Short mmCIF file of C-alpha atoms and ligand atoms in Angstrom, two decimals:
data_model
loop_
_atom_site.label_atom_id
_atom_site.label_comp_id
_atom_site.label_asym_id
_atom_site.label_seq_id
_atom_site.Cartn_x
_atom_site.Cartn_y
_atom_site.Cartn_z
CA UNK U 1 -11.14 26.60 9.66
CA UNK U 2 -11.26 23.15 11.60
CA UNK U 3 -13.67 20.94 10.15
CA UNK U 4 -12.83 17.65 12.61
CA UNK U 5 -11.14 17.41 15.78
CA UNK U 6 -11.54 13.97 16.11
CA UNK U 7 -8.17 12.56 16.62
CA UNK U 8 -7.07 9.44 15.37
CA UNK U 9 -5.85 8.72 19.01
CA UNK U 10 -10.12 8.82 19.64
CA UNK U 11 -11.35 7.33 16.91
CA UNK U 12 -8.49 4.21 17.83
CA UNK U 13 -10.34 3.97 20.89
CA UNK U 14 -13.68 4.47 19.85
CA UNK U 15 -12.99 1.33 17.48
CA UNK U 16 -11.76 -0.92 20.09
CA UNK U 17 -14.54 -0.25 22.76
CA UNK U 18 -16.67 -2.28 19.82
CA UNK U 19 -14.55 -5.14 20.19
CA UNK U 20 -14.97 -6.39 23.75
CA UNK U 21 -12.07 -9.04 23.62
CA UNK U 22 -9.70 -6.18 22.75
CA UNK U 23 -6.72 -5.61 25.10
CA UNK U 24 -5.36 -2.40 23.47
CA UNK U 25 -2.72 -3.98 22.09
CA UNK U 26 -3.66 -3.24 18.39
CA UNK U 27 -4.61 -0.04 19.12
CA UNK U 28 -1.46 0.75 20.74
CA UNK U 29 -0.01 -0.77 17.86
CA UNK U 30 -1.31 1.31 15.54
CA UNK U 31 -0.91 4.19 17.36
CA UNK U 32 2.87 4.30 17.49
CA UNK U 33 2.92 3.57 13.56
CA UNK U 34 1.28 7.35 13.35
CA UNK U 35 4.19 8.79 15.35
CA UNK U 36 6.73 7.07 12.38
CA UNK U 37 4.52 8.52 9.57
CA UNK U 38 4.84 11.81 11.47
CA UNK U 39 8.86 11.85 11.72
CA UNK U 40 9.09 10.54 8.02
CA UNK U 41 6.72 13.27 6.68
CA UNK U 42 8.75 15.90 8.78
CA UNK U 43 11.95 14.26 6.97
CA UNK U 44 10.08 14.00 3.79
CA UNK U 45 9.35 18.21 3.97
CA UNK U 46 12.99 18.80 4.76
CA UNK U 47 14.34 17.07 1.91
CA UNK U 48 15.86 19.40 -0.57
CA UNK U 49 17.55 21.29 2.68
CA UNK U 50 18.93 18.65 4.30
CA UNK U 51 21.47 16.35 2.74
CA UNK U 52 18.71 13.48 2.37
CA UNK U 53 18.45 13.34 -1.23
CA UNK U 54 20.08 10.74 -3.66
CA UNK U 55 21.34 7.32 -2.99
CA UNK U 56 23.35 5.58 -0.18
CA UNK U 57 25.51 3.35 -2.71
CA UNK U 58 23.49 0.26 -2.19
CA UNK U 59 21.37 -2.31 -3.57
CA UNK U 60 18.02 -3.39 -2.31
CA UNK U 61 16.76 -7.23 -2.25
CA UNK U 62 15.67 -5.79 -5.52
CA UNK U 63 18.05 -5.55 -7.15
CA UNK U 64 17.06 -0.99 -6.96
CA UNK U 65 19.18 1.23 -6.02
CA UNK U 66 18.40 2.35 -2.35
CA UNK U 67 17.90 5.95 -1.69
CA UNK U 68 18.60 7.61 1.39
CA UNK U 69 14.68 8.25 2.23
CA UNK U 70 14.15 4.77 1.72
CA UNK U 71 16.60 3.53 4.32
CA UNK U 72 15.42 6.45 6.62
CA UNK U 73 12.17 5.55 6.36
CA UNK U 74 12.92 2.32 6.86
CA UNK U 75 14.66 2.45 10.13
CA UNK U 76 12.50 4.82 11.59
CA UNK U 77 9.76 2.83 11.32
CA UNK U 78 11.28 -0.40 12.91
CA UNK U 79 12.75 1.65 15.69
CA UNK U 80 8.99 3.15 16.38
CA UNK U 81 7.82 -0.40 16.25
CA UNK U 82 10.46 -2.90 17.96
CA UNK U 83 9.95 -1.70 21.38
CA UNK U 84 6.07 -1.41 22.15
CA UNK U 85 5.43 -5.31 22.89
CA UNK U 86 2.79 -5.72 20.41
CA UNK U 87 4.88 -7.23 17.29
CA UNK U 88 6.93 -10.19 17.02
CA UNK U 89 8.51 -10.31 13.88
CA UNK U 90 8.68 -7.50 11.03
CA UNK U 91 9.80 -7.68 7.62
CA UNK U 92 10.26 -4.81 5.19
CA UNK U 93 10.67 -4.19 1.22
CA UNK U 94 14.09 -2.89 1.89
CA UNK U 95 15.35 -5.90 3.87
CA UNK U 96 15.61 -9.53 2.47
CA UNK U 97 14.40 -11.41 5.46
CA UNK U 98 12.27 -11.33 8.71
CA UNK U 99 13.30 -8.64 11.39
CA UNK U 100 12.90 -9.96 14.57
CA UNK U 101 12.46 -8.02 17.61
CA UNK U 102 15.66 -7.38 19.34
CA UNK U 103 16.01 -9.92 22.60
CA UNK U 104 15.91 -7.19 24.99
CA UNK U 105 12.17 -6.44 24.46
CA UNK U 106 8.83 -8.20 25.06
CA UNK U 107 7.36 -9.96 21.90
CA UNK U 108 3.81 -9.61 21.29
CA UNK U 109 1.20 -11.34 18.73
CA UNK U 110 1.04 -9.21 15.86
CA UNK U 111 3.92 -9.37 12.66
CA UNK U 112 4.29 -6.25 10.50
CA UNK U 113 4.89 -5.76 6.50
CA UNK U 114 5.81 -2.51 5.08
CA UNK U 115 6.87 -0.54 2.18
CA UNK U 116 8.70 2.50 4.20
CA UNK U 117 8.49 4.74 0.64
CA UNK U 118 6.87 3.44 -2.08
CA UNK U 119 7.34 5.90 -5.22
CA UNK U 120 10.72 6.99 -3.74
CA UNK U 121 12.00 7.73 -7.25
CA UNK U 122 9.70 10.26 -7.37
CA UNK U 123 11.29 12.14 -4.03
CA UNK U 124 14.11 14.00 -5.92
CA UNK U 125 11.38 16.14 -8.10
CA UNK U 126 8.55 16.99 -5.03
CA UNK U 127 6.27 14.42 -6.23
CA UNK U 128 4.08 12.60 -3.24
CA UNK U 129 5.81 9.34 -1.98
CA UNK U 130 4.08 7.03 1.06
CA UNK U 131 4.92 4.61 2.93
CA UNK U 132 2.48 0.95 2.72
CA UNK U 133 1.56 -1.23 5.67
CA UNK U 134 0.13 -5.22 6.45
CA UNK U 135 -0.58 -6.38 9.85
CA UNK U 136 -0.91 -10.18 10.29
CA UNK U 137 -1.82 -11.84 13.56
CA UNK U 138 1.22 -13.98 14.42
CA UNK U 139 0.29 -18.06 13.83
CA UNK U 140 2.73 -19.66 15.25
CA UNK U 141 3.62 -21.12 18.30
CA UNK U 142 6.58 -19.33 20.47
CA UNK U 143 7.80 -15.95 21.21
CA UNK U 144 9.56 -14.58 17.66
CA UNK U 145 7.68 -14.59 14.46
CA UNK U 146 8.68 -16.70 11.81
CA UNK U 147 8.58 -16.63 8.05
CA UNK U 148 5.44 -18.51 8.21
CA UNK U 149 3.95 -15.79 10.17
CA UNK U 150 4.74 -13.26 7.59
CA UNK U 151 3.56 -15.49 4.15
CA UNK U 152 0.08 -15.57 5.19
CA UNK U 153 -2.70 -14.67 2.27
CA UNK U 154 -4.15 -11.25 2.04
CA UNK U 155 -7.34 -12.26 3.39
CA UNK U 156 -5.69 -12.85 6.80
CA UNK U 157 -4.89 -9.59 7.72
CA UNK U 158 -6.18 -7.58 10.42
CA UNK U 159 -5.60 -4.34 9.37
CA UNK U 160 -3.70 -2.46 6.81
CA UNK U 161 -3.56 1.29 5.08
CA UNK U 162 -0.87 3.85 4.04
CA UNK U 163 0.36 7.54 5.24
CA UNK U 164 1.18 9.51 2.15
CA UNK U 165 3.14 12.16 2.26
CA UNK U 166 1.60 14.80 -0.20
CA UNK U 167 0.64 18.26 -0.72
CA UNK U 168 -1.56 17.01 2.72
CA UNK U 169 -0.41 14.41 4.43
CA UNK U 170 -3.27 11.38 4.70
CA UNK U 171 -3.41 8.45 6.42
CA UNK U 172 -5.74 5.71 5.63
CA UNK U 173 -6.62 2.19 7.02
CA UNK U 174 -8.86 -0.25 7.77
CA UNK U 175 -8.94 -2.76 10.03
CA UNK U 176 -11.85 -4.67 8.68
CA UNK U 177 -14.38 -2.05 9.56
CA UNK U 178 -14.86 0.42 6.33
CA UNK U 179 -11.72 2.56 5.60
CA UNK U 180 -10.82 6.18 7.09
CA UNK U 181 -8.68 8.76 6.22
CA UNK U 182 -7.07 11.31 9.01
CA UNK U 183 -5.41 14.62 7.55
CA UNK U 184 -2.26 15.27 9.47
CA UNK U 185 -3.30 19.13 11.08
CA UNK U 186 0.59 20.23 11.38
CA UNK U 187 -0.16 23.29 13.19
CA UNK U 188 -1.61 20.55 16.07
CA UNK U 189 0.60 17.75 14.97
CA UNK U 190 -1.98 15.46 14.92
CA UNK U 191 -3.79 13.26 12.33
CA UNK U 192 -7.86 14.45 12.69
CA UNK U 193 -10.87 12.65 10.75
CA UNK U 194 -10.96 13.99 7.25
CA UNK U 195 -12.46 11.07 5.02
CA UNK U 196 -15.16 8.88 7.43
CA UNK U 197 -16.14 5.52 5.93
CA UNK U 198 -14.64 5.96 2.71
CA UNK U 199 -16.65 4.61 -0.42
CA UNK U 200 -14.89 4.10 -3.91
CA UNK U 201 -17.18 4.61 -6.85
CA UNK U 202 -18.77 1.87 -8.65
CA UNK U 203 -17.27 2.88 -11.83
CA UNK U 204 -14.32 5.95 -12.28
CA UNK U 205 -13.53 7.94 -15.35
CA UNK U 206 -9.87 7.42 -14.63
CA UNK U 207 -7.37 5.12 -15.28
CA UNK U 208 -4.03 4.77 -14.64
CA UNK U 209 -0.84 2.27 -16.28
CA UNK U 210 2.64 2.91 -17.24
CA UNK U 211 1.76 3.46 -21.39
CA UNK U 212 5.22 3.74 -21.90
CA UNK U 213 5.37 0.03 -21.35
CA UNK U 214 2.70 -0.60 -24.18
CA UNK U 215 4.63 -2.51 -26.24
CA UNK U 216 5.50 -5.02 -23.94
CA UNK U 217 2.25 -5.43 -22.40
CA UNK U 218 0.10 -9.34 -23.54
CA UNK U 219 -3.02 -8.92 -25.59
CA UNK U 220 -6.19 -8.37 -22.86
CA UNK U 221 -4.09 -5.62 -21.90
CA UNK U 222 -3.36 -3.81 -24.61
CA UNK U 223 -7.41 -4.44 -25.82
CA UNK U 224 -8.26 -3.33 -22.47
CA UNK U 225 -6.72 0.10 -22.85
CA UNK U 226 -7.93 0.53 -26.09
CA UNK U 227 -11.24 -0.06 -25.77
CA UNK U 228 -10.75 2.59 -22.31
CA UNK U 229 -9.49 4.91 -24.84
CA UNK U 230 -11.82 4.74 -27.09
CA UNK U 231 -14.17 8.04 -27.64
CA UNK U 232 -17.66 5.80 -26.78
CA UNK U 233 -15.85 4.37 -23.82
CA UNK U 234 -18.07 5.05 -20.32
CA UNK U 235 -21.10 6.13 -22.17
CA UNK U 236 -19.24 8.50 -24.33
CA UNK U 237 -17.51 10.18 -21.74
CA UNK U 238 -14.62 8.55 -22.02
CA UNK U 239 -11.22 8.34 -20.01
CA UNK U 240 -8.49 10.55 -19.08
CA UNK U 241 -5.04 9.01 -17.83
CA UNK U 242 -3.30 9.64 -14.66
CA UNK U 243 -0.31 7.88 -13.36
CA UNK U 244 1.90 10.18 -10.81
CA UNK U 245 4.52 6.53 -10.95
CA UNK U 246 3.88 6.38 -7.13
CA UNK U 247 1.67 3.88 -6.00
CA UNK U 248 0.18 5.21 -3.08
CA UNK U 249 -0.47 8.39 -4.36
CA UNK U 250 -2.18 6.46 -7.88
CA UNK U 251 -4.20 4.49 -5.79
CA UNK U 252 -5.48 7.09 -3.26
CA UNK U 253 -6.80 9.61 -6.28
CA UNK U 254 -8.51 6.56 -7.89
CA UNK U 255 -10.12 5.51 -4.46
CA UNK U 256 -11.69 8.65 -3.72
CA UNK U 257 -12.93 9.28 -7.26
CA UNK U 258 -13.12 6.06 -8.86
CA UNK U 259 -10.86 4.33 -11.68
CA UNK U 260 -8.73 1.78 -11.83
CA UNK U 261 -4.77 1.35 -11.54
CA UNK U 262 -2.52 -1.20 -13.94
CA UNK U 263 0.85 -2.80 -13.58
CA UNK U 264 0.46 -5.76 -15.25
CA UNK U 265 3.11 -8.10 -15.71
CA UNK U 266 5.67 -7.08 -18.43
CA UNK U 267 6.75 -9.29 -21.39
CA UNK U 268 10.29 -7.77 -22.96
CA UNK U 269 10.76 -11.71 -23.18
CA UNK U 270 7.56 -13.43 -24.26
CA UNK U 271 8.58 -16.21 -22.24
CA UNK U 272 8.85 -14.31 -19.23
CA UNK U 273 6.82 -12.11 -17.73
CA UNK U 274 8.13 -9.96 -15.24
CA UNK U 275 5.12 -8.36 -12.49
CA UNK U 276 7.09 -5.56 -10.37
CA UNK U 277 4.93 -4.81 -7.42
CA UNK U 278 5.26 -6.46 -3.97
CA UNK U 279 2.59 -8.69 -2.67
CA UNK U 280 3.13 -8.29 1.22
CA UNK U 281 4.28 -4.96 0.85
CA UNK U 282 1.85 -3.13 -1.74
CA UNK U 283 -0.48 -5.28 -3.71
CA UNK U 284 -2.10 -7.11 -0.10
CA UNK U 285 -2.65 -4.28 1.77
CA UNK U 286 -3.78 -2.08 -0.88
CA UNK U 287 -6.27 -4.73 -2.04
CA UNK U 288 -7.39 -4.84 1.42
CA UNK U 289 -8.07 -1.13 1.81
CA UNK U 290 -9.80 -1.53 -1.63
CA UNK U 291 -12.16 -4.26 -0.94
CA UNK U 292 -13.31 -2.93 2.29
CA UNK U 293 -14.11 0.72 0.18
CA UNK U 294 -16.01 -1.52 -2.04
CA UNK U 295 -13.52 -1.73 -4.69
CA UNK U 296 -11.83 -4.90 -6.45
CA UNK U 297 -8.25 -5.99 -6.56
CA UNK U 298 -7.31 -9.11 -9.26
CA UNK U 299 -3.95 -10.07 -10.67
CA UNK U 300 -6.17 -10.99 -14.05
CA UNK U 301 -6.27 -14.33 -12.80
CA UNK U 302 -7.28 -14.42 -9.09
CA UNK U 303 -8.39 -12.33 -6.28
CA UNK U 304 -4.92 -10.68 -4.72
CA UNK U 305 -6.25 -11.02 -1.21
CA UNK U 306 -6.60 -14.95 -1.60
CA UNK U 307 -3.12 -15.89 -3.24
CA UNK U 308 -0.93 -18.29 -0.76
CA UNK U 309 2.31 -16.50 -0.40
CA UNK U 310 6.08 -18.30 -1.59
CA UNK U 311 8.04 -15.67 -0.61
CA UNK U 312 8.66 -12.70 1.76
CA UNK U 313 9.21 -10.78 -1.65
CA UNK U 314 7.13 -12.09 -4.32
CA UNK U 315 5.62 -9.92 -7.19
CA UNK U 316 2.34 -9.91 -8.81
CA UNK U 317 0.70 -8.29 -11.18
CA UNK U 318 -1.84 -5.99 -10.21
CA UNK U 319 -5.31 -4.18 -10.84
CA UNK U 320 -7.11 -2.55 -8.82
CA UNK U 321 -9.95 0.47 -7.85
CA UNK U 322 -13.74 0.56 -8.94
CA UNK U 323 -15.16 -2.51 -9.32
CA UNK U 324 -17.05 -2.21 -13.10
CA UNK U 325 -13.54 -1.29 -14.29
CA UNK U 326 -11.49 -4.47 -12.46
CA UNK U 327 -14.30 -6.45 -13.36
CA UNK U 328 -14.42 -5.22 -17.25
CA UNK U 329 -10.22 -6.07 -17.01
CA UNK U 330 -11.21 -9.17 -15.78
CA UNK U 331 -13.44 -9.83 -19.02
CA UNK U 332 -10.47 -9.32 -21.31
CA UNK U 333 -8.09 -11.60 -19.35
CA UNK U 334 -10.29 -14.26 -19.30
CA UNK U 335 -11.08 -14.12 -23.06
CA UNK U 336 -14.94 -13.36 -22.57
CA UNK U 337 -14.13 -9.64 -24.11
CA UNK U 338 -11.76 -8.97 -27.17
P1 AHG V 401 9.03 1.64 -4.65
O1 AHG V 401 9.39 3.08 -4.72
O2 AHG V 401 8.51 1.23 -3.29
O3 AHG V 401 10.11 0.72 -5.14
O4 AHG V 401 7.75 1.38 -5.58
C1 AHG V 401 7.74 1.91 -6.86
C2 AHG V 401 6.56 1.36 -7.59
C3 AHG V 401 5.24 2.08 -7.37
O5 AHG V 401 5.21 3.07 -6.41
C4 AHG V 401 4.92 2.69 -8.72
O6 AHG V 401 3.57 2.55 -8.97
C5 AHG V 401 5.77 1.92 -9.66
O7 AHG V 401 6.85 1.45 -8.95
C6 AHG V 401 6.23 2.75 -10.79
O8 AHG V 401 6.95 1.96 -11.64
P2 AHG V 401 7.31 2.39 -13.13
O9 AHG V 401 8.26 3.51 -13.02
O10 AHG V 401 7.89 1.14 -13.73
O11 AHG V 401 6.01 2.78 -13.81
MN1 MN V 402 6.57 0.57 -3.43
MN1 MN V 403 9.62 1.34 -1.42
#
């Protein structure tokens, strides 16, 4: 049974007849990203038949081994998106610098930042992967985007989301205007309204870290998790753990139900702690989504969205879901809670 046939073709429109200084362009924009979350999800579904698993023999920016879903991914979405006149520069977790559109095609205004398949270690075993994405409005003067363009603070974007590709496939965004999630029909082909103006509880009952890392995690984390774990924790109710190890899919359970998601900074050296996720790629965007569901999205220190960025591939560390749980973290870094 069909319970929406709103498309997210409509509901693009629908959007941009609010904004009467809109020429289309961003709707366009994000329009042709849907048709590269629809070829990676039909790649994704192959996998397993088609010789798409494992690695290609290289090295990401990383340092990671790349696998062959990443680099597809990759390329399919900056062929989707190099060719529609609406970007000018784009830069990508699996590339070390800015891509800039190829000379043959007009340049628009807007840059895109993406993770093409975040929890791709996770692809060989059927788990859900996804693929991240930051749009910035371009801030510099002439035709190609810059790396300027591209290291512009979280609070700056002008839209962001994720597709991921699960047991459904789901893509959500926002572009400043509440968040909304469209259910990929694949009988129709086409992403329909399943999660209006979505809302992420005040307070979860979920949380989600790598434990395994336990021992090398500092002090107001490993309090924080204890006192989560503790039998009177959330009124006596308690917490149970869930971490599927791919972002997307981590954060997208804990939005719709509440919780909160960890990867703090690691310290197998005290003297050096070691974050691992991406700020343009996964952290920014993500904490964008979050915030506009009502949510909360910290490093321990400061708020993601306003950090200045150094680099195209800087790391932070990174919490973030229902705000009494960020907020309760936040407690414990800053020494108020022990
Ligand atoms: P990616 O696949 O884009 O490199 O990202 C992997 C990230 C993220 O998806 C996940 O939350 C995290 O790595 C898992 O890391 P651990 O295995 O260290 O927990
Ligand atoms: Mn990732
Ligand atoms: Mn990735």
């Amino acid at each position: 049974m069909r319970t929406s046939s709103l498309t997210i073709g409509r509901h693009l429109v629908e959007q941009e007849r609010k904004v009467p200084e809109a020429t289309g362009d961003f709707t366009a924009l994000l329009w042709d990203l849907t048709i590269a979350f629809k070829i990676i999800n039909h790649e994704v579904n192959k996998a397993g038949l088609v010789d798409i698993l494992g690695w290609t023999g290289d090295r990401n920016v990383h340092g990671e081994k790349v696998r062959k879903l990443d680099q597809f991914a990759h390329e399919t979405i900056f062929k989707a998106m190099d060719h529609g006149g609406h970007l000018c520069a784009m830069a990508s977790e699996e590339e070390p610098r800015v891509m800039l559109i190829p000379g043959k095609f007009k340049k628009g205004r807007y840059v895109l930042l993406f993770d093409p398949l975040d929890g791709s270690s996770n692809i060989d075993v059927n788990v859900s992967v996804g693929t991240i994405f930051s749009i910035l409005r371009k801030r510099t003067p002439g035709p190609d985007g810059t790396l300027e363009d591209c290291l512009q603070p979280g609070c700056e974007q002008v839209a962001a989301g994720y597709c991921v590709y699960g047991s459904s496939t789901i893509m959500v965004y926002t572009s400043g205007h509440g968040v909304h999630g469209f259910t990929l029909d694949p009988n129709i082909g086409e992403f329909l309204l399943s999660h209006p103006d979505i809302r992420i509880p005040r307070r979860g009952g979920t949380y989600s870290i790598n434990e395994g890392y336990s021992g090398t995690w500092d002090e107001p984390t490993r309090r924080y998790i204890e006192n989560l774990k503790s039998p009177q924790a959330r009124g006596g109710k308690g917490y149970s753990m869930r971490y599927v190890g791919s972002l997307v899919a981590d954060f997208h359970r804990n939005l719709l139900v509440g919780g909160v998601f960890l990867y703090p900074a690691t310290y197998k050296d005290p003297n050096k702690p070691k974050p691992k996720l991406r700020l343009l790629y996964e952290a920014n965007p993500l904490a964008f989504v979050i915030e506009q569901a009502g949510g909360k999205a910290s490093t321990g220190r400061r708020r993601i969205l306003d950090i200045e960025p150094q680099s195209l591939h800087q790391r932070v560390p990174l919490v973030i879901g229902s705000p009494e749980e960020v907020d309760l973290y936040l407690n414990y870094a800053s020494g108020k809670e022990s």
